[in-house]
Short mmCIF file of C-alpha atoms and ligand atoms in Angstrom, two decimals:
data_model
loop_
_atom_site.label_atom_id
_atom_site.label_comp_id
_atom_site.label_asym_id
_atom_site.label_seq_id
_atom_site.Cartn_x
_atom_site.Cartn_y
_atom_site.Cartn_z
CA UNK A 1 -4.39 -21.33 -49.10
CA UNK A 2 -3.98 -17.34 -49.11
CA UNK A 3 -6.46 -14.61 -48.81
CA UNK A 4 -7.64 -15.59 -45.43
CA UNK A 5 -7.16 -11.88 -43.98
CA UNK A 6 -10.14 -8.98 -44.40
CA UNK A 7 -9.53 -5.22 -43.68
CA UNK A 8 -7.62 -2.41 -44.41
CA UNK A 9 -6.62 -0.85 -41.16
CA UNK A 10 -8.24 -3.36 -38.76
CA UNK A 11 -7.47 -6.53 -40.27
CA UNK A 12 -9.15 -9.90 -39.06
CA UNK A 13 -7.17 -13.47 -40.21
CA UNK A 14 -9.44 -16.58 -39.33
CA UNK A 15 -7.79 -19.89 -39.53
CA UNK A 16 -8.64 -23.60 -38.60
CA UNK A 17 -11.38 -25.96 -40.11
CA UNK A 18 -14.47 -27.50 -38.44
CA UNK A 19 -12.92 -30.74 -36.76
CA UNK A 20 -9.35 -29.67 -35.84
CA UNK A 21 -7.79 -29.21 -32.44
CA UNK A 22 -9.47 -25.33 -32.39
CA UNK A 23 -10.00 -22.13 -35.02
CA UNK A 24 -10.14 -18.52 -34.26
CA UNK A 25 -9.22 -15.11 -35.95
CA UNK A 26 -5.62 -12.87 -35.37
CA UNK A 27 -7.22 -9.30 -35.02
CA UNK A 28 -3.56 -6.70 -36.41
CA UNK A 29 -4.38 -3.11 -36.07
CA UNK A 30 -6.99 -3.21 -33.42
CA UNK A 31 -6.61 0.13 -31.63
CA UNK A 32 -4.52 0.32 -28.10
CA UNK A 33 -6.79 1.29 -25.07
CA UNK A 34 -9.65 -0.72 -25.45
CA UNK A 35 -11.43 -2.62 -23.08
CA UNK A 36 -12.14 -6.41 -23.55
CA UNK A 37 -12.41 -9.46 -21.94
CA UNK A 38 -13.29 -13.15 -22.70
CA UNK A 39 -17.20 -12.66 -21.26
CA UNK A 40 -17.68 -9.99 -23.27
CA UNK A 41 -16.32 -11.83 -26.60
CA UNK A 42 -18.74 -15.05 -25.36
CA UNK A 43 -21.59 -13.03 -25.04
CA UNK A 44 -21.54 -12.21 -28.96
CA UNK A 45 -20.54 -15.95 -29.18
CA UNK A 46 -23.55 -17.60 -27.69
CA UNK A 47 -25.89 -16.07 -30.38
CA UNK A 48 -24.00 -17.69 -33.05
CA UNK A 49 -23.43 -21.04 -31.13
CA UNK A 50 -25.24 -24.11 -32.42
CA UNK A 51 -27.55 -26.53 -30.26
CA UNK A 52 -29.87 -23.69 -29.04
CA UNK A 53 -32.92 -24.29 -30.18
CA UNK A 54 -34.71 -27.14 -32.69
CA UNK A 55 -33.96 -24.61 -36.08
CA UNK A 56 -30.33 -25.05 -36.01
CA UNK A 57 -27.80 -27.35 -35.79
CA UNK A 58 -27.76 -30.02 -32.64
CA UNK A 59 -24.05 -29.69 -32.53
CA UNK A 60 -23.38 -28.69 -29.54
CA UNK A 61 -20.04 -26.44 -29.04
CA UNK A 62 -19.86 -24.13 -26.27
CA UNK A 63 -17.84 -22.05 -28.64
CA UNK A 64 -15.75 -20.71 -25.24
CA UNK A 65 -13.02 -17.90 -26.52
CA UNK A 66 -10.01 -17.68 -25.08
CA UNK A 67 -7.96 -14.03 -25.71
CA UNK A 68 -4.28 -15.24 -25.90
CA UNK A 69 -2.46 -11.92 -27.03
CA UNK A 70 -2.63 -8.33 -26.98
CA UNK A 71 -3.94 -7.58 -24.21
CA UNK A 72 -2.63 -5.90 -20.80
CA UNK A 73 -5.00 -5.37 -17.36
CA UNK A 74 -7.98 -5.58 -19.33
CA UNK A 75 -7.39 -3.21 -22.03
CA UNK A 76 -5.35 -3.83 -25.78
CA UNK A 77 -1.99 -2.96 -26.11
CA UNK A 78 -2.29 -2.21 -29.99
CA UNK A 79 -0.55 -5.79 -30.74
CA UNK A 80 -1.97 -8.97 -32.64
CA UNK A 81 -5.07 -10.04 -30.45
CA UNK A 82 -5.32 -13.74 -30.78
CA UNK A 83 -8.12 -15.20 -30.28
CA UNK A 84 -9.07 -19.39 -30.44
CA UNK A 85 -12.42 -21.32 -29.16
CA UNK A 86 -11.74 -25.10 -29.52
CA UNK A 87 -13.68 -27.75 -31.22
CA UNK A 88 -15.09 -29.80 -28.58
CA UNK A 89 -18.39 -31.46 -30.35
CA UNK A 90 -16.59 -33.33 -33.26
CA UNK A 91 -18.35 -36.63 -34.87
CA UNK A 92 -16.17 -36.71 -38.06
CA UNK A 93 -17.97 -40.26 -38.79
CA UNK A 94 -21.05 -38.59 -39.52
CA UNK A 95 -19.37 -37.22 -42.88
CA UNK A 96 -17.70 -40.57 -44.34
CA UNK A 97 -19.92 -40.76 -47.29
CA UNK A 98 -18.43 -36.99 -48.33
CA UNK A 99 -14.95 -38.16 -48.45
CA UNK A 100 -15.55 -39.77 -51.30
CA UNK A 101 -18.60 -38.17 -52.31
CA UNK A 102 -19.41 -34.19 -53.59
CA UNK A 103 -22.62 -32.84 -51.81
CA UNK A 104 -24.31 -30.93 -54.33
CA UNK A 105 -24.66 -27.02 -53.61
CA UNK A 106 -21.50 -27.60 -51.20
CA UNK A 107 -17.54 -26.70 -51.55
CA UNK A 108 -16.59 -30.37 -51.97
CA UNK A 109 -16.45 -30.04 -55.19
CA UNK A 110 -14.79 -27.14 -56.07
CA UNK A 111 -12.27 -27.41 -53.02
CA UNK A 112 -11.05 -30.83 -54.39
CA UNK A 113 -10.89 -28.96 -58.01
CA UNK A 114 -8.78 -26.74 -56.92
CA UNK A 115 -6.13 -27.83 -54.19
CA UNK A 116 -6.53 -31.50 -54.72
CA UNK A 117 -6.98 -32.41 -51.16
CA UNK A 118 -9.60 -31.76 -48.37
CA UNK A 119 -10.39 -32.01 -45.12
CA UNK A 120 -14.07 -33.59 -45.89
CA UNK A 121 -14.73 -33.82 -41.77
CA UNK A 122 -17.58 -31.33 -41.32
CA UNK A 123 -16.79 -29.28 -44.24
CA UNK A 124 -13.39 -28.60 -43.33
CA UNK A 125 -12.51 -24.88 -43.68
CA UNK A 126 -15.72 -24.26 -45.75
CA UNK A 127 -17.93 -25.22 -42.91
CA UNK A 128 -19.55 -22.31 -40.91
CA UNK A 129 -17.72 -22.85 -37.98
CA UNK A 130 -15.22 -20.61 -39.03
CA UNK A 131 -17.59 -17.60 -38.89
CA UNK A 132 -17.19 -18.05 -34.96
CA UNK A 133 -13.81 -16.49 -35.35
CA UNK A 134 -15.52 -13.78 -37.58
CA UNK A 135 -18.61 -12.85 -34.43
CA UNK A 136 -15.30 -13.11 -31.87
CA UNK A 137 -13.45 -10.63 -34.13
CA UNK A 138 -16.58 -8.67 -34.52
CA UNK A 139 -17.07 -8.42 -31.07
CA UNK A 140 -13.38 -6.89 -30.86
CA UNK A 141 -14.35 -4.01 -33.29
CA UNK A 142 -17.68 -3.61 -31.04
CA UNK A 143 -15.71 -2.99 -28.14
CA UNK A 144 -13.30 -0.58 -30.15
CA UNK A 145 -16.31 1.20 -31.51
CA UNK A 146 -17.85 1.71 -28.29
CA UNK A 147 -14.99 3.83 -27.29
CA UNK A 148 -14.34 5.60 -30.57
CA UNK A 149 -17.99 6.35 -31.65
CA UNK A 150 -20.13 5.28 -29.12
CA UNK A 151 -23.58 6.10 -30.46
CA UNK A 152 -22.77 3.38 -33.39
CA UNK A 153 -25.39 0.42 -32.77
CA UNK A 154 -25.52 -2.33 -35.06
CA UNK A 155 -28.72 -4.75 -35.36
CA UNK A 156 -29.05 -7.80 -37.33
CA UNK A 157 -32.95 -9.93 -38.13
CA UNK A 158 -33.89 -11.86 -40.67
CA UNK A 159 -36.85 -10.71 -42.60
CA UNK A 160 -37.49 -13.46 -45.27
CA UNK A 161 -37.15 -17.53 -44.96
CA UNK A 162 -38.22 -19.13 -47.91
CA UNK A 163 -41.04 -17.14 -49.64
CA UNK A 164 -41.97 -15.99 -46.09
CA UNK A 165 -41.16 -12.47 -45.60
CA UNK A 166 -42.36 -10.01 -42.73
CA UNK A 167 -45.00 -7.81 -42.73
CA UNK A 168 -42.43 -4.46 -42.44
CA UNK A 169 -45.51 -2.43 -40.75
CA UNK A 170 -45.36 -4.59 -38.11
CA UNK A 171 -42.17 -4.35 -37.35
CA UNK A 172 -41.07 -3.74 -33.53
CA UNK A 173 -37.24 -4.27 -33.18
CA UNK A 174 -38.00 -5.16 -29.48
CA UNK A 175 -39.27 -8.62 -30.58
CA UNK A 176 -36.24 -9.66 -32.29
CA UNK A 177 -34.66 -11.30 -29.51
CA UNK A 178 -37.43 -12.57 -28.40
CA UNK A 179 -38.16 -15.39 -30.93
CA UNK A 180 -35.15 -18.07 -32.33
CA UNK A 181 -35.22 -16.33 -35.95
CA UNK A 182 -34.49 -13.04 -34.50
CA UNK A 183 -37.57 -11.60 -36.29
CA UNK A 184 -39.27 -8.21 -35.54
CA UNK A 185 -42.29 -9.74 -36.28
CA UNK A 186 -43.97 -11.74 -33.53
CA UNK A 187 -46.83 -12.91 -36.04
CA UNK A 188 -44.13 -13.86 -39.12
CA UNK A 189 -41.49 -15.68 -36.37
CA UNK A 190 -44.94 -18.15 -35.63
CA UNK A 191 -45.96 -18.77 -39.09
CA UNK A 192 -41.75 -19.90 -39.41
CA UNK A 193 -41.87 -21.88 -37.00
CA UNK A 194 -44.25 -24.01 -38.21
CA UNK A 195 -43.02 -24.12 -42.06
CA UNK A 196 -39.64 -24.99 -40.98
CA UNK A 197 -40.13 -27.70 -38.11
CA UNK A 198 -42.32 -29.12 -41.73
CA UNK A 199 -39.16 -28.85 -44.01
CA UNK A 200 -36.83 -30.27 -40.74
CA UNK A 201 -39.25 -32.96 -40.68
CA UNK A 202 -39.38 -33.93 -44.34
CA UNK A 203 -35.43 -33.74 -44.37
CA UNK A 204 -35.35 -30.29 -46.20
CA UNK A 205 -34.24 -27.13 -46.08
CA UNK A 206 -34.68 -23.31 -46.91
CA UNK A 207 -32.82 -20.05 -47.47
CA UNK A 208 -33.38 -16.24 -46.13
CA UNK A 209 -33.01 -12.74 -45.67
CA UNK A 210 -31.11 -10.60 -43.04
CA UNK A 211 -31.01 -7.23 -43.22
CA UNK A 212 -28.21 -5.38 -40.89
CA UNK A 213 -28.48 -1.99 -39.84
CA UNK A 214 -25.75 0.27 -38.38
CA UNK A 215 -27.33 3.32 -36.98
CA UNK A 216 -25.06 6.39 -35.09
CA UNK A 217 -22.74 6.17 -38.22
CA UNK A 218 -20.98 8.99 -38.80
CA UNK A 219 -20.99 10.71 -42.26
CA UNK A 220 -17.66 10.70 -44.26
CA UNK A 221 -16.74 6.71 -43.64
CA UNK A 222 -15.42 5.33 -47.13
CA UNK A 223 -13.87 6.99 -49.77
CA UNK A 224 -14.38 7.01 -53.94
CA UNK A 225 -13.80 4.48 -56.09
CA UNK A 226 -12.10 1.66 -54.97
CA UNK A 227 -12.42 2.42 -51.07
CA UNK A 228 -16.48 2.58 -51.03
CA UNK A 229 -17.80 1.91 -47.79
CA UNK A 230 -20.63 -0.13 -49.51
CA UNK A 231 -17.45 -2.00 -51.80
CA UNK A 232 -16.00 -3.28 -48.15
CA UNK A 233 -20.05 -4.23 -46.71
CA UNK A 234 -20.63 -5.95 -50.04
CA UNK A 235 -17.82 -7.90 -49.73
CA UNK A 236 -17.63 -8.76 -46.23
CA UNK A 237 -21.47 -9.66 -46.29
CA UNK A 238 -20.85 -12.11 -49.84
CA UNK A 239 -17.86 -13.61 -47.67
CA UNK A 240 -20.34 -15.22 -45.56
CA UNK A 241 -20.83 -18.90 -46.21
CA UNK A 242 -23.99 -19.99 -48.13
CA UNK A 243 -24.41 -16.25 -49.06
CA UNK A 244 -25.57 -15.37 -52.85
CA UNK A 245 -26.84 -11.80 -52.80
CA UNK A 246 -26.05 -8.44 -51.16
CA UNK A 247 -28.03 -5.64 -51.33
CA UNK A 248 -27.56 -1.81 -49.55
CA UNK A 249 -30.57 0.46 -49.11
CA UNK A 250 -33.05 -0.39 -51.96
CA UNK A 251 -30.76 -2.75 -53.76
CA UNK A 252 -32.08 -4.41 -56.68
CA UNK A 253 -35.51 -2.56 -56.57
CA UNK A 254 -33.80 0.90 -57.11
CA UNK A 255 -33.90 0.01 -60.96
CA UNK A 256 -37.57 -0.28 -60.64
CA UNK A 257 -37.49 3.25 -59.32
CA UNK A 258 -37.48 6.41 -61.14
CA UNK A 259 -35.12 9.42 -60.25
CA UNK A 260 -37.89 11.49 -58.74
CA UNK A 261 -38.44 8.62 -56.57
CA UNK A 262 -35.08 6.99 -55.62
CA UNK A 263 -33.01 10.33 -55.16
CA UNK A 264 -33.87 10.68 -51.05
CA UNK A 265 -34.12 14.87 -51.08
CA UNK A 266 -32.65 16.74 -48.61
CA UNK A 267 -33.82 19.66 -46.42
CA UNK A 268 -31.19 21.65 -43.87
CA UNK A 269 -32.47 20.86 -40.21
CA UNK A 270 -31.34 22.18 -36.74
CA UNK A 271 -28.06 19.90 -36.61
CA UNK A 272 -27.29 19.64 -40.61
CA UNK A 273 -29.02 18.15 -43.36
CA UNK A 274 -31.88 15.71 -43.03
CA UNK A 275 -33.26 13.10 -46.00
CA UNK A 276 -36.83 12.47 -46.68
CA UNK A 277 -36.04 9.35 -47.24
CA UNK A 278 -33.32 6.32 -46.86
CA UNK A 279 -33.29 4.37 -50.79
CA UNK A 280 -29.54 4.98 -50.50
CA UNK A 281 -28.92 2.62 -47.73
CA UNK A 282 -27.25 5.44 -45.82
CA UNK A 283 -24.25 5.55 -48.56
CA UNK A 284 -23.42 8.08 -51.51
CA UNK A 285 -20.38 8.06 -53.24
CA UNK A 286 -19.28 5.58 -51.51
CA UNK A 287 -19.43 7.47 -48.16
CA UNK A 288 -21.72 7.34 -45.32
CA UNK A 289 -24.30 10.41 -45.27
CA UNK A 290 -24.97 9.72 -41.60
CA UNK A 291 -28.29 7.94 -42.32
CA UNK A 292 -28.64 4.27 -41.26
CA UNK A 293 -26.63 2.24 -43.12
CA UNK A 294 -29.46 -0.81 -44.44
CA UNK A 295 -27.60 -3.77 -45.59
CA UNK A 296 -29.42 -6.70 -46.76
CA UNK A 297 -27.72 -10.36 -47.88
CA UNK A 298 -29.86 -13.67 -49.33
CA UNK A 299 -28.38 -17.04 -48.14
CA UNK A 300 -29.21 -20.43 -49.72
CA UNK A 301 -30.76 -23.26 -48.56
CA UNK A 302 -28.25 -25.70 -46.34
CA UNK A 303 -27.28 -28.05 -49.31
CA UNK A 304 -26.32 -30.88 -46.53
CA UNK A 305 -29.75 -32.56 -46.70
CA UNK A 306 -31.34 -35.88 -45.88
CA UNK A 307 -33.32 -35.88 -49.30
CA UNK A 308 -31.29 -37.89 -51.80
CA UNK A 309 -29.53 -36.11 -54.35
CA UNK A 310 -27.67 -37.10 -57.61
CA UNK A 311 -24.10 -36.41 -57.65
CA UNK A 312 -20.37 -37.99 -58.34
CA UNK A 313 -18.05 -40.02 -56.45
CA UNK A 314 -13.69 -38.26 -56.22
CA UNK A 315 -13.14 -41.09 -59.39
CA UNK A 316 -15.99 -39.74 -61.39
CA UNK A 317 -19.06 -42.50 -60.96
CA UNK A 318 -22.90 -41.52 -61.34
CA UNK A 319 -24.17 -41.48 -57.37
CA UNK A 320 -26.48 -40.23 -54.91
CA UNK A 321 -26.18 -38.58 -51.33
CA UNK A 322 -28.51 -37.98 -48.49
CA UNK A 323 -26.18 -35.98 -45.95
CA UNK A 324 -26.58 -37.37 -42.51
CA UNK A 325 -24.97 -35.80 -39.39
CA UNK A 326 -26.19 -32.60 -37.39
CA UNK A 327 -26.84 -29.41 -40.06
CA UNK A 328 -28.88 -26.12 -39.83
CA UNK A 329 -32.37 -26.48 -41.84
CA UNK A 330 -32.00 -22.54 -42.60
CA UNK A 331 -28.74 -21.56 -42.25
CA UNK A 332 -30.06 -17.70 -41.84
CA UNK A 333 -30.72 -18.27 -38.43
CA UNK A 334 -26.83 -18.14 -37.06
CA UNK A 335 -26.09 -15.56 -40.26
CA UNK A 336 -27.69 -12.65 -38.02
CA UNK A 337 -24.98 -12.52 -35.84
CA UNK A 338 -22.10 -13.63 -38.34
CA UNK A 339 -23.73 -10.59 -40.45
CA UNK A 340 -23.54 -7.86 -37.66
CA UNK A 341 -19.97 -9.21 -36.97
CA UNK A 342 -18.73 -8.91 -40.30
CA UNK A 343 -20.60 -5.10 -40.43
CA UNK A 344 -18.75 -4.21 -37.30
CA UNK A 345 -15.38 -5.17 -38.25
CA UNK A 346 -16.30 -2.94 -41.86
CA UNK A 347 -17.18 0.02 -39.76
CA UNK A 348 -14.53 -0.08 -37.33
CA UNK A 349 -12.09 -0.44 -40.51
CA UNK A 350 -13.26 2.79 -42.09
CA UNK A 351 -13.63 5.02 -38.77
CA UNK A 352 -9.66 4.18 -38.42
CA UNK A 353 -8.81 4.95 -42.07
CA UNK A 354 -11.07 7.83 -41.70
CA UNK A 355 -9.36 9.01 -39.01
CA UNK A 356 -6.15 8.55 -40.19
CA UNK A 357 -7.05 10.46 -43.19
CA UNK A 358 -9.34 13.17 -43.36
CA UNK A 359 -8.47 13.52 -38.75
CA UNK A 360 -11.66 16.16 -37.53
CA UNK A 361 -11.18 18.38 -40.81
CA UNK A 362 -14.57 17.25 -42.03
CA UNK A 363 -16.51 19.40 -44.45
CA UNK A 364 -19.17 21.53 -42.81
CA UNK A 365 -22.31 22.68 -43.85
CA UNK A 366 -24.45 25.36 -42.35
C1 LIG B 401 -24.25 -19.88 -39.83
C2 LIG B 401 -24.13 -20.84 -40.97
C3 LIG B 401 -24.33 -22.21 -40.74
C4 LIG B 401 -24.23 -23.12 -41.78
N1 LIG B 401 -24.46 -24.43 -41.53
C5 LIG B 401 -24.46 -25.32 -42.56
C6 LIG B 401 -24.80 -26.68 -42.34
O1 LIG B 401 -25.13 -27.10 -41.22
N2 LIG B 401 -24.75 -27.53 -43.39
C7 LIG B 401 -24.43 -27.11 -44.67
O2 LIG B 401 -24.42 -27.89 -45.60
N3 LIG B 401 -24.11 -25.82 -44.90
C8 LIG B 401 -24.11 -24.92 -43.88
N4 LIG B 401 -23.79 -23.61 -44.15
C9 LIG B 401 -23.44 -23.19 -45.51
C10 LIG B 401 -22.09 -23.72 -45.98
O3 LIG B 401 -21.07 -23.39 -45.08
C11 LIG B 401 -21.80 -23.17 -47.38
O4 LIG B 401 -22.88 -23.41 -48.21
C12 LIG B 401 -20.57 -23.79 -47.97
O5 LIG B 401 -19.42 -23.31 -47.30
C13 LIG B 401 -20.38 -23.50 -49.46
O6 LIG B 401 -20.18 -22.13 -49.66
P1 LIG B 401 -21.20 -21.22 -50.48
O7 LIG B 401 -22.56 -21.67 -50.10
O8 LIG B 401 -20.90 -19.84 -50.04
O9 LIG B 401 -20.94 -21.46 -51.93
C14 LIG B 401 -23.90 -22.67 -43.10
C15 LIG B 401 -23.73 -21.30 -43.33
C16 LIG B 401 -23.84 -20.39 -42.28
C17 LIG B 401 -23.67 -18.92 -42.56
#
């Protein structure tokens, strides 16, 4: 199986599946100089890592990352980083039934379809375990921003589960780690609470919302055409597991806006231009204006549910499945940080091509 690398200039490689010996990402291009170490990786880690609270998953994985290349006394050399966090919390008999059996709204299916042989245990390589390497990766370009633009700051919450969406003017980003759903809205994060210990409880499950922003972004990151900075979020966010819609800045509402409304206008303040508004999600052309970038992806309900479902056996008989073992009733819980992973790695990508590019010879104005 190819395409298992993301990034132009900072590339990431995952590899492994969800019950082998360990998986992890190989990090080329990641910039010489920078400062990292294992507790700084595992802090990122631990916000992804199942078992921590009754809304995900009870698997329980310390997810521990080990850095096994590329680095010198402390700091990256410019080689291949390697990084692996072994599997310790593996029950592969919890998944017999789907070795013979396609959950519905899952890659069985279309995995056996195409290469004719799976590893069923856990999902294999389509289960979410492999965005661990992606938040240890991410963490990587965190560190790398911190030294190249250090006012960056990246900040993922889920605003929707089910048809439960926040109230936006009460929004106080100091609540979102303050609740498990990593919601700015104390009142909202309650009223979830209680609607999905319900669905947990009746064997069910939901989908959500996260919106990630990346604030301190310099303008001039991306580039026309086929290098658009919103191109590379897009696609990093859709690469996400149970993810089915991306949106930047207004997204899909934009068509309900009209031009005297969407276009954000722009006035010339003390330190260079400054927009009345933010509909563009921080991005024109392709390139970053040096607003917040506002990037927002749906995810589906977990289709591994204990409510029986109708589907077909590998030898094509009528069946049904109700998907035991230990699975995340709303699977946009651990997206936050997988989603703020995946924007770092995008940023850090474009800064470097950026960089190599265009160098300090940016356009001035004023
Ligand atoms: C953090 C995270 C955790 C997930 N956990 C589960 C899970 O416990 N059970 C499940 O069926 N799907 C889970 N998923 C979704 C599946 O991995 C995903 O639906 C599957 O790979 C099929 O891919 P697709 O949904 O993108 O088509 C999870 C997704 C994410 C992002």
């Amino acid at each position: 199986m190819s395409m298992n690398t993301f990034g132009h200039l900072f590339r990431v490689t995952t590899w492994g599946e969800s019950h082998g010996p360990a998986l992890g990402a190989t990090v080329d291009g990641c910039p010489p100089g920078v400062e990292i170490d294992e507790a700084t990786l595992q802090h990122w880690l631990d916000r992804r890592k199942p078992g921590q609270n009754k809304f995900t998953t009870q698997r329980r994985e310390p997810d521990e990352v080990r850095i096994l290349s590329g680095l010198f006394e402390g700091r990256t050399t410019g080689t291949p980083v390697q990084l692996m966090i072994e599997n310790t919390d593996q029950r592969s008999k919890d998944y017999g039934d789907i070795a013979e059996k396609f959950r519905p709204g899952h890659a069985d299916i279309t995995y056996w379809q195409k290469y004719g042989i799976r590893d069923y245990r856990g999902g294999g390589r389509s289960s979410a375990r492999e965005t661990a390497a992606r938040v240890a990766a991410g963490g990587l370009a965190r560190a790398a921003l911190a030294t190249l633009a250090p006012q960056i700051e990246i900040t993922g919450y889920m605003v929707q589960v089910g048809p439960h969406g926040i109230d936006r003017s009460a929004m106080d980003m100091t609540e979102i780690e303050n609740n498990p759903f990593w919601c700015p809205d104390a009142k909202a994060a309650e009223g979830w609470a209680d609607y999905l210990d319900g669905l947990r409880k009746a064997g069910d499950s939901v989908g959500a919302v996260i919106e990630v922003i990346a604030r301190g972004v310099p303008s001039g990151l991306g580039a026309p055409i086929y290098g658009k900075l919103d191109t590379d979020l897009a696609a990093a966010a859709m690469s996400i597991n149970a993810v089915k819609a991306v949106e930047i800045g207004e997204g899909m509402a934009s068509a309900a806006l009209r031009g005297s409304e969407n276009a954000d206008e722009i006035a010339m303040g003390p330190d260079g231009p400054v927009y009345s508004s933010n509909h563009a999600g921080g991005i024109l052309g392709g390139i970053s204006t040096g607003q917040d970038i506002v990037l927002r992806f749906a995810v589906k309900p977990t289709s591994s549910i204990l409510t029986e479902r109708r589907t077909i056996t590998k030898s094509g008989e009528d069946t049904t499945i109700i998907t035991k073992g230990r699975h995340d009733p709303c699977v946009g819980i651990r997206a936050v940080p997988v989603g703020e992973a995946m924007v770092a790695c995008v940023l850090l990508d474009h800064l470097l091509l950026h960089r190599g590019q265009v160098g300090e010879n940016q356009g001035q104005i004023g």
